[in-house]
Structures are given as C-alpha cells and as structure tokens.
Amino acid sequence: MSTPASYPGRRELRVTVTDEVHEQLQALASDSRVPAEEYATRMLTDDVTRARFLAGAEQFVAEHAPGFAEGFDPYPAAGDRAAST
C-alpha cells in the first residue's frame, strides 16, 4: 500500500518485517550512520534502479546483438570452430 508522503513526488510505503530483519536493518543502518528508514529507502531505490538497468540492458542486447555479431564477430560459430580443429 502506498500513500502520498509529506514530500512532493515521493510516496510512503508501509512494510512489515520480522523482528530479526528489523534488527539486521538497524545494525546495517547504524554501520552506515543513517536512520534505519533512510537505509531501507536507499536499499529499495538501489534495487529498483538495478532491476531497471538490467531490463534495459537485456532489451538492448536483444535488439542489437545480431547486428553486432554480423559486424564484429570474425570467428565462426562455436560448433564450427570445434569441428575445424
């Protein structure tokens, strides 16, 4: 569930975690000298950013790999190479 937060362009998420996860989150946040909420925000943001990057990279490779292979791959297919040795 998300609700508008008090900052424009931001949303507040309410999540429930186990006591063990909460303790670990607090310890990690303490090591980074930030509040647990800020640490969790950074973790979520980094994870979403990583997922978006990987999805974009996957799309890029799917779109451009055949043309790249045609223009820059001087070697025969792996099976052909093995047969010729």
XYZ file of C-alpha atoms in Angstrom:
85
model
C 0.000 0.000 0.000
C 1.362 3.419 -0.826
C 0.131 6.773 0.344
C 1.258 10.283 -0.512
C 4.103 11.328 1.750
C 4.645 14.850 3.008
C 7.226 15.443 0.262
C 6.084 16.210 -3.305
C 6.984 13.485 -5.785
C 7.503 10.900 -3.057
C 5.412 8.024 -1.768
C 5.403 6.379 1.599
C 5.463 2.591 1.770
C 4.481 0.713 4.853
C 6.114 -2.681 5.110
C 6.059 -5.291 7.806
C 9.210 -7.288 8.528
C 10.167 -9.812 11.159
C 11.914 -8.701 14.306
C 15.091 -10.379 13.054
C 15.029 -8.456 9.770
C 14.334 -5.206 11.619
C 17.297 -5.783 13.943
C 19.573 -6.538 10.993
C 18.329 -3.432 9.185
C 19.035 -1.301 12.229
C 22.541 -2.759 12.536
C 23.306 -2.106 8.861
C 21.935 1.412 9.134
C 23.980 2.039 12.246
C 27.128 0.892 10.435
C 26.333 3.453 7.731
C 25.449 6.093 10.332
C 21.964 6.730 8.935
C 18.487 6.075 10.310
C 17.033 2.652 9.501
C 14.282 4.235 7.394
C 16.821 6.064 5.218
C 18.912 2.915 4.839
C 15.840 0.930 3.784
C 14.915 3.662 1.293
C 18.401 3.502 -0.212
C 18.236 -0.292 -0.457
C 14.858 -0.225 -2.203
C 15.919 2.562 -4.550
C 19.154 0.765 -5.445
C 17.290 -2.496 -6.063
C 14.717 -0.859 -8.345
C 17.464 1.045 -10.183
C 19.433 -2.195 -10.677
C 16.335 -4.007 -11.970
C 15.581 -1.190 -14.426
C 19.189 -1.182 -15.643
C 19.233 -4.951 -16.166
C 15.915 -4.873 -18.015
C 17.245 -2.104 -20.265
C 20.480 -3.987 -20.880
C 18.561 -7.143 -21.746
C 16.404 -5.206 -24.204
C 19.475 -3.549 -25.736
C 21.254 -6.874 -26.226
C 18.175 -8.490 -27.751
C 17.792 -5.587 -30.159
C 21.437 -5.098 -31.166
C 23.202 -8.458 -30.743
C 22.544 -9.776 -34.271
C 23.902 -6.628 -35.938
C 26.883 -6.546 -33.613
C 27.704 -10.182 -34.355
C 27.481 -9.538 -38.110
C 29.782 -6.547 -37.957
C 32.314 -7.578 -35.347
C 32.416 -11.361 -34.953
C 35.294 -12.666 -37.089
C 35.003 -16.174 -35.682
C 32.748 -18.998 -36.868
C 30.115 -20.346 -34.502
C 31.496 -22.332 -31.569
C 30.386 -25.638 -33.127
C 32.075 -24.795 -36.434
C 35.293 -23.869 -34.664
C 35.413 -27.174 -32.797
C 34.878 -29.144 -35.981
C 37.761 -27.436 -37.768
C 40.380 -28.125 -35.082
